[in-house]
PDB file of C-alpha atoms and ligand atoms in Angstrom:
ATOM      1  CA  UNK A 952      79.781 120.098 101.959  1.00  0.00           C
ATOM      2  CA  UNK A 953      80.840 117.181  99.731  1.00  0.00           C
ATOM      3  CA  UNK A 954      80.374 113.865 101.485  1.00  0.00           C
ATOM      4  CA  UNK A 955      82.332 111.832  98.924  1.00  0.00           C
ATOM      5  CA  UNK A 956      85.286 112.817  96.776  1.00  0.00           C
ATOM      6  CA  UNK A 957      88.260 111.333  94.980  1.00  0.00           C
ATOM      7  CA  UNK A 958      91.500 112.497  93.443  1.00  0.00           C
ATOM      8  CA  UNK A 959      91.973 112.324  89.674  1.00  0.00           C
ATOM      9  CA  UNK A 960      93.420 108.981  88.619  1.00  0.00           C
ATOM     10  CA  UNK A 961      93.002 107.336  92.030  1.00  0.00           C
ATOM     11  CA  UNK A 962      90.852 104.304  92.795  1.00  0.00           C
ATOM     12  CA  UNK A 963      89.996 105.443  96.340  1.00  0.00           C
ATOM     13  CA  UNK A 964      86.855 107.311  97.371  1.00  0.00           C
ATOM     14  CA  UNK A 965      87.040 109.431 100.517  1.00  0.00           C
ATOM     15  CA  UNK A 966      83.955 109.683 102.722  1.00  0.00           C
ATOM     16  CA  UNK A 967      83.742 112.948 104.645  1.00  0.00           C
ATOM     17  CA  UNK A 968      80.932 112.679 107.173  1.00  0.00           C
ATOM     18  CA  UNK A 969      81.647 115.012 110.074  1.00  0.00           C
ATOM     19  CA  UNK A 970      83.498 118.147 111.101  1.00  0.00           C
ATOM     20  CA  UNK A 971      83.437 117.181 114.772  1.00  0.00           C
ATOM     21  CA  UNK A 972      86.765 116.213 116.310  1.00  0.00           C
ATOM     22  CA  UNK A 973      88.267 115.572 119.748  1.00  0.00           C
ATOM     23  CA  UNK A 974      91.612 117.038 118.644  1.00  0.00           C
ATOM     24  CA  UNK A 975      92.751 120.404 117.329  1.00  0.00           C
ATOM     25  CA  UNK A 976      95.991 119.246 115.697  1.00  0.00           C
ATOM     26  CA  UNK A 977      98.468 122.009 114.953  1.00  0.00           C
ATOM     27  CA  UNK A 978      98.972 120.620 111.437  1.00  0.00           C
ATOM     28  CA  UNK A 979      95.316 119.967 110.608  1.00  0.00           C
ATOM     29  CA  UNK A 980      94.614 120.987 107.047  1.00  0.00           C
ATOM     30  CA  UNK A 981      91.086 122.120 107.908  1.00  0.00           C
ATOM     31  CA  UNK A 982      92.511 125.237 109.578  1.00  0.00           C
ATOM     32  CA  UNK A 983      94.090 126.247 106.275  1.00  0.00           C
ATOM     33  CA  UNK A 984      91.503 125.343 103.653  1.00  0.00           C
ATOM     34  CA  UNK A 985      87.822 124.489 103.276  1.00  0.00           C
ATOM     35  CA  UNK A 986      88.445 121.501 101.073  1.00  0.00           C
ATOM     36  CA  UNK A 987      90.687 119.056  99.232  1.00  0.00           C
ATOM     37  CA  UNK A 988      90.705 117.458  95.796  1.00  0.00           C
ATOM     38  CA  UNK A 989      88.224 120.033  94.514  1.00  0.00           C
ATOM     39  CA  UNK A 990      85.686 119.084  97.225  1.00  0.00           C
ATOM     40  CA  UNK A 991      84.239 121.364  99.892  1.00  0.00           C
ATOM     41  CA  UNK A 992      84.693 119.511 103.194  1.00  0.00           C
ATOM     42  CA  UNK A 993      83.804 122.087 105.808  1.00  0.00           C
ATOM     43  CA  UNK A 994      80.376 123.159 107.009  1.00  0.00           C
ATOM     44  CA  UNK A 995      76.762 122.167 106.440  1.00  0.00           C
ATOM     45  CA  UNK A 996      74.927 119.283 108.020  1.00  0.00           C
ATOM     46  CA  UNK A 997      76.240 115.783 108.579  1.00  0.00           C
ATOM     47  CA  UNK A 998      74.883 113.275 106.048  1.00  0.00           C
ATOM     48  CA  UNK A 999      72.597 110.341 106.675  1.00  0.00           C
ATOM     49  CA  UNK A1000      72.995 107.187 104.603  1.00  0.00           C
ATOM     50  CA  UNK A1001      70.838 108.447 101.747  1.00  0.00           C
ATOM     51  CA  UNK A1002      72.765 111.718 101.494  1.00  0.00           C
ATOM     52  CA  UNK A1003      76.055 109.812 101.514  1.00  0.00           C
ATOM     53  CA  UNK A1004      74.836 107.411  98.831  1.00  0.00           C
ATOM     54  CA  UNK A1005      73.692 110.292  96.621  1.00  0.00           C
ATOM     55  CA  UNK A1006      77.096 111.922  96.981  1.00  0.00           C
ATOM     56  CA  UNK A1007      78.945 108.693  96.105  1.00  0.00           C
ATOM     57  CA  UNK A1008      76.679 108.028  93.128  1.00  0.00           C
ATOM     58  CA  UNK A1009      77.461 111.485  91.715  1.00  0.00           C
ATOM     59  CA  UNK A1010      81.107 110.412  91.288  1.00  0.00           C
ATOM     60  CA  UNK A1011      82.182 109.024  87.946  1.00  0.00           C
ATOM     61  CA  UNK A1012      83.854 105.666  87.201  1.00  0.00           C
ATOM     62  CA  UNK A1013      82.551 103.942  90.338  1.00  0.00           C
ATOM     63  CA  UNK A1014      83.344 100.562  88.786  1.00  0.00           C
ATOM     64  CA  UNK A1015      87.039 101.447  89.216  1.00  0.00           C
ATOM     65  CA  UNK A1016      86.768 102.041  92.963  1.00  0.00           C
ATOM     66  CA  UNK A1017      89.001  99.737  94.981  1.00  0.00           C
ATOM     67  CA  UNK A1018      88.771 101.422  98.374  1.00  0.00           C
ATOM     68  CA  UNK A1019      86.403 103.554 100.432  1.00  0.00           C
ATOM     69  CA  UNK A1020      88.089 105.601 103.146  1.00  0.00           C
ATOM     70  CA  UNK A1021      86.208 107.039 106.113  1.00  0.00           C
ATOM     71  CA  UNK A1022      87.965 110.280 106.847  1.00  0.00           C
ATOM     72  CA  UNK A1023      86.722 113.783 107.244  1.00  0.00           C
ATOM     73  CA  UNK A1024      87.533 117.254 108.183  1.00  0.00           C
ATOM     74  CA  UNK A1025      86.877 115.708 111.579  1.00  0.00           C
ATOM     75  CA  UNK A1026      86.932 112.349 113.363  1.00  0.00           C
ATOM     76  CA  UNK A1027      84.756 109.875 111.406  1.00  0.00           C
ATOM     77  CA  UNK A1028      83.973 107.598 114.353  1.00  0.00           C
ATOM     78  CA  UNK A1029      81.629 110.278 115.670  1.00  0.00           C
ATOM     79  CA  UNK A1030      79.441 108.731 112.914  1.00  0.00           C
ATOM     80  CA  UNK A1031      79.712 105.153 114.154  1.00  0.00           C
ATOM     81  CA  UNK A1032      76.124 104.335 113.287  1.00  0.00           C
ATOM     82  CA  UNK A1033      76.541 105.608 109.725  1.00  0.00           C
ATOM     83  CA  UNK A1034      79.783 103.628 109.339  1.00  0.00           C
ATOM     84  CA  UNK A1035      77.901 100.496 110.394  1.00  0.00           C
ATOM     85  CA  UNK A1036      74.831 101.239 108.321  1.00  0.00           C
ATOM     86  CA  UNK A1037      76.786 101.975 105.126  1.00  0.00           C
ATOM     87  CA  UNK A1038      79.079  98.935 105.257  1.00  0.00           C
ATOM     88  CA  UNK A1039      76.912  96.444 103.299  1.00  0.00           C
ATOM     89  CA  UNK A1040      76.275  99.000 100.540  1.00  0.00           C
ATOM     90  CA  UNK A1041      79.955  99.967 100.276  1.00  0.00           C
ATOM     91  CA  UNK A1042      80.973  96.298 100.275  1.00  0.00           C
ATOM     92  CA  UNK A1043      78.595  95.677  97.365  1.00  0.00           C
ATOM     93  CA  UNK A1044      81.155  97.524  95.202  1.00  0.00           C
ATOM     94  CA  UNK A1045      83.732  94.835  96.018  1.00  0.00           C
ATOM     95  CA  UNK A1046      86.012  97.486  97.511  1.00  0.00           C
ATOM     96  CA  UNK A1047      87.993  97.528 100.762  1.00  0.00           C
ATOM     97  CA  UNK A1048      86.850  99.841 103.531  1.00  0.00           C
ATOM     98  CA  UNK A1049      89.463 101.804 105.461  1.00  0.00           C
ATOM     99  CA  UNK A1050      89.073 104.020 108.503  1.00  0.00           C
ATOM    100  CA  UNK A1051      91.394 106.951 109.145  1.00  0.00           C
ATOM    101  CA  UNK A1052      90.960 107.741 112.818  1.00  0.00           C
ATOM    102  CA  UNK A1053      92.470 109.547 115.766  1.00  0.00           C
ATOM    103  CA  UNK A1054      91.729 106.465 117.876  1.00  0.00           C
ATOM    104  CA  UNK A1055      89.343 108.179 120.292  1.00  0.00           C
ATOM    105  CA  UNK A1056      86.228 106.226 119.299  1.00  0.00           C
ATOM    106  CA  UNK A1057      85.806 104.387 122.625  1.00  0.00           C
ATOM    107  CA  UNK A1058      86.229 107.642 124.534  1.00  0.00           C
ATOM    108  CA  UNK A1059      83.744 109.415 122.273  1.00  0.00           C
ATOM    109  CA  UNK A1060      81.083 106.755 122.762  1.00  0.00           C
ATOM    110  CA  UNK A1061      81.880 105.880 126.372  1.00  0.00           C
ATOM    111  CA  UNK A1062      82.134 102.160 125.603  1.00  0.00           C
ATOM    112  CA  UNK A1063      84.218  99.659 123.661  1.00  0.00           C
ATOM    113  CA  UNK A1064      83.175 100.182 120.026  1.00  0.00           C
ATOM    114  CA  UNK A1065      86.140  98.435 118.361  1.00  0.00           C
ATOM    115  CA  UNK A1066      84.186  95.180 117.753  1.00  0.00           C
ATOM    116  CA  UNK A1067      81.425  97.195 116.020  1.00  0.00           C
ATOM    117  CA  UNK A1068      83.937  99.058 113.881  1.00  0.00           C
ATOM    118  CA  UNK A1069      85.683  95.800 112.991  1.00  0.00           C
ATOM    119  CA  UNK A1070      82.429  94.471 111.512  1.00  0.00           C
ATOM    120  CA  UNK A1071      82.250  97.452 109.174  1.00  0.00           C
ATOM    121  CA  UNK A1072      85.872  98.290 108.357  1.00  0.00           C
ATOM    122  CA  UNK A1073      88.697  96.185 106.878  1.00  0.00           C
ATOM    123  CA  UNK A1074      91.714  98.397 107.465  1.00  0.00           C
ATOM    124  CA  UNK A1075      92.503 101.067 109.994  1.00  0.00           C
ATOM    125  CA  UNK A1076      95.048 103.879 110.098  1.00  0.00           C
ATOM    126  CA  UNK A1077      95.473 105.432 113.536  1.00  0.00           C
ATOM    127  CA  UNK A1078      97.034 108.859 114.036  1.00  0.00           C
ATOM    128  CA  UNK A1079      99.783 108.232 116.589  1.00  0.00           C
ATOM    129  CA  UNK A1080     101.300 111.641 115.933  1.00  0.00           C
ATOM    130  CA  UNK A1081     103.841 111.664 118.786  1.00  0.00           C
ATOM    131  CA  UNK A1082     106.254 109.431 120.689  1.00  0.00           C
ATOM    132  CA  UNK A1083     104.825 110.320 124.102  1.00  0.00           C
ATOM    133  CA  UNK A1084     101.941 111.882 125.973  1.00  0.00           C
ATOM    134  CA  UNK A1085     103.334 115.373 126.512  1.00  0.00           C
ATOM    135  CA  UNK A1086     104.227 115.819 122.826  1.00  0.00           C
ATOM    136  CA  UNK A1087     100.851 114.376 121.831  1.00  0.00           C
ATOM    137  CA  UNK A1088      99.076 116.992 123.915  1.00  0.00           C
ATOM    138  CA  UNK A1089     101.270 119.717 122.371  1.00  0.00           C
ATOM    139  CA  UNK A1090     100.809 118.570 118.784  1.00  0.00           C
ATOM    140  CA  UNK A1091      97.207 117.307 118.826  1.00  0.00           C
ATOM    141  CA  UNK A1092      95.738 119.587 121.485  1.00  0.00           C
ATOM    142  CA  UNK A1093      92.986 117.198 122.599  1.00  0.00           C
ATOM    143  CA  UNK A1094      89.784 118.764 123.747  1.00  0.00           C
ATOM    144  CA  UNK A1095      90.308 119.287 127.472  1.00  0.00           C
ATOM    145  CA  UNK A1096      86.939 121.019 127.656  1.00  0.00           C
ATOM    146  CA  UNK A1097      85.065 117.939 126.479  1.00  0.00           C
ATOM    147  CA  UNK A1098      83.132 115.562 128.667  1.00  0.00           C
ATOM    148  CA  UNK A1099      86.285 113.873 129.873  1.00  0.00           C
ATOM    149  CA  UNK A1100      88.283 116.974 130.743  1.00  0.00           C
ATOM    150  CA  UNK A1101      91.616 115.186 130.997  1.00  0.00           C
ATOM    151  CA  UNK A1102      93.986 115.473 128.041  1.00  0.00           C
ATOM    152  CA  UNK A1103      96.031 112.395 129.038  1.00  0.00           C
ATOM    153  CA  UNK A1104      92.970 110.202 128.609  1.00  0.00           C
ATOM    154  CA  UNK A1105      92.964 111.003 124.882  1.00  0.00           C
ATOM    155  CA  UNK A1106      96.546 109.769 124.537  1.00  0.00           C
ATOM    156  CA  UNK A1107      95.730 106.618 126.493  1.00  0.00           C
ATOM    157  CA  UNK A1108      92.551 106.008 124.478  1.00  0.00           C
ATOM    158  CA  UNK A1109      94.473 106.337 121.199  1.00  0.00           C
ATOM    159  CA  UNK A1110      97.224 103.961 122.405  1.00  0.00           C
ATOM    160  CA  UNK A1111      94.654 101.421 123.561  1.00  0.00           C
ATOM    161  CA  UNK A1112      92.912 101.568 120.164  1.00  0.00           C
ATOM    162  CA  UNK A1113      96.246 101.142 118.377  1.00  0.00           C
ATOM    163  CA  UNK A1114      97.314  98.239 120.591  1.00  0.00           C
ATOM    164  CA  UNK A1115      94.099  96.332 119.958  1.00  0.00           C
ATOM    165  CA  UNK A1116      93.768  97.178 116.264  1.00  0.00           C
ATOM    166  CA  UNK A1117      95.852  94.254 114.874  1.00  0.00           C
ATOM    167  CA  UNK A1118      93.559  91.763 116.562  1.00  0.00           C
ATOM    168  CA  UNK A1119      90.372  93.267 115.182  1.00  0.00           C
ATOM    169  CA  UNK A1120      91.174  94.555 111.699  1.00  0.00           C
ATOM    170  CA  UNK A1121      92.700  92.805 108.671  1.00  0.00           C
ATOM    171  CA  UNK A1122      95.311  95.540 108.478  1.00  0.00           C
ATOM    172  CA  UNK A1123      96.398  98.209 110.962  1.00  0.00           C
ATOM    173  CA  UNK A1124      98.930 100.998 110.649  1.00  0.00           C
ATOM    174  CA  UNK A1125      99.947 104.089 112.613  1.00  0.00           C
ATOM    175  CA  UNK A1126     100.770 107.484 111.190  1.00  0.00           C
ATOM    176  CA  UNK A1127     102.735 110.608 112.071  1.00  0.00           C
ATOM    177  CA  UNK A1128     103.102 113.937 110.293  1.00  0.00           C
ATOM    178  CA  UNK A1129     106.671 114.606 109.200  1.00  0.00           C
ATOM    179  CA  UNK A1130     106.826 118.340 109.664  1.00  0.00           C
ATOM    180  CA  UNK A1131     105.191 118.222 113.119  1.00  0.00           C
ATOM    181  CA  UNK A1132     108.000 116.124 114.629  1.00  0.00           C
ATOM    182  CA  UNK A1133     111.800 115.992 114.695  1.00  0.00           C
ATOM    183  CA  UNK A1134     113.431 113.035 112.927  1.00  0.00           C
ATOM    184  CA  UNK A1135     114.354 111.503 116.268  1.00  0.00           C
ATOM    185  CA  UNK A1136     110.749 111.760 117.418  1.00  0.00           C
ATOM    186  CA  UNK A1137     109.591 109.960 114.279  1.00  0.00           C
ATOM    187  CA  UNK A1138     111.937 107.073 115.029  1.00  0.00           C
ATOM    188  CA  UNK A1139     110.764 106.980 118.647  1.00  0.00           C
ATOM    189  CA  UNK A1140     107.176 106.885 117.360  1.00  0.00           C
ATOM    190  CA  UNK A1141     108.117 103.976 115.092  1.00  0.00           C
ATOM    191  CA  UNK A1142     109.567 102.098 118.066  1.00  0.00           C
ATOM    192  CA  UNK A1143     106.489 102.805 120.136  1.00  0.00           C
ATOM    193  CA  UNK A1144     104.230 101.547 117.340  1.00  0.00           C
ATOM    194  CA  UNK A1145     106.312  98.372 117.016  1.00  0.00           C
ATOM    195  CA  UNK A1146     106.075  97.768 120.760  1.00  0.00           C
ATOM    196  CA  UNK A1147     102.292  97.822 120.303  1.00  0.00           C
ATOM    197  CA  UNK A1148     102.425  95.271 117.470  1.00  0.00           C
ATOM    198  CA  UNK A1149     102.095  97.813 114.644  1.00  0.00           C
ATOM    199  CA  UNK A1150     104.776  97.242 112.020  1.00  0.00           C
ATOM    200  CA  UNK A1151     103.863  99.918 109.515  1.00  0.00           C
ATOM    201  CA  UNK A1152     104.290 103.585 110.428  1.00  0.00           C
ATOM    202  CA  UNK A1153     103.090 105.926 107.709  1.00  0.00           C
ATOM    203  CA  UNK A1154     105.047 109.193 107.716  1.00  0.00           C
ATOM    204  CA  UNK A1155     102.804 111.730 106.012  1.00  0.00           C
TER     205      UNK A1155
HETATM  206  S1  SF4 B 346      92.422 114.427 114.431  1.00  0.00           S
HETATM  207 FE1  SF4 B 346      92.378 114.791 112.219  1.00  0.00          FE
HETATM  208  S2  SF4 B 346      90.570 116.071 111.838  1.00  0.00           S
HETATM  209 FE2  SF4 B 346      90.988 116.129 114.044  1.00  0.00          FE
HETATM  210  S3  SF4 B 346      92.200 118.009 114.302  1.00  0.00           S
HETATM  211 FE3  SF4 B 346      93.644 116.263 114.066  1.00  0.00          FE
HETATM  212  S4  SF4 B 346      94.121 116.176 111.862  1.00  0.00           S
HETATM  213 FE4  SF4 B 346      92.281 117.456 112.125  1.00  0.00          FE
END
């Protein structure tokens, strides 16, 4: 598994640190391929800080990096401690740090972890993915067999994360996947995001 990768000509480095996830989204690319951008992102053990650093240092042109993005073929906040531990080293490159998340971090850890994430991350992109709970459950298929056992709690946890994000992070946006929703549902998602104080909806 490659823990760090980038696309040709881009100044962002993606950090892939887990395959664990609380969702099983119908559109998730990991069900179709083992990797992206020439990197293998599925399988093998999760990295510690040293393994992540070695993977980043293998990339070329690090001086051009403007952004590190915690992502994954999985939900990166499962690796909260690594995100915290790596922040000073990543910041030493003078780059921004972004988190792409499904917004379930507080549910995953059973406590409010947004203040901890805010110390280690500058920008956050939260997968809203639907205009309402029932569509969210259909599209994202949250893990009803997990410790919580109630799919609606995943929707509520994501909304709570999104609502609080503007107060904790320098920049916060929501996202939806175009082909998973009807046009009307995308606009309803935009309205929902705005009602939560999020003014940028990324339609992927
Ligand atoms: S939250 Fe992300 S990693 Fe998890 S299943 Fe959905 S798209 Fe895939």
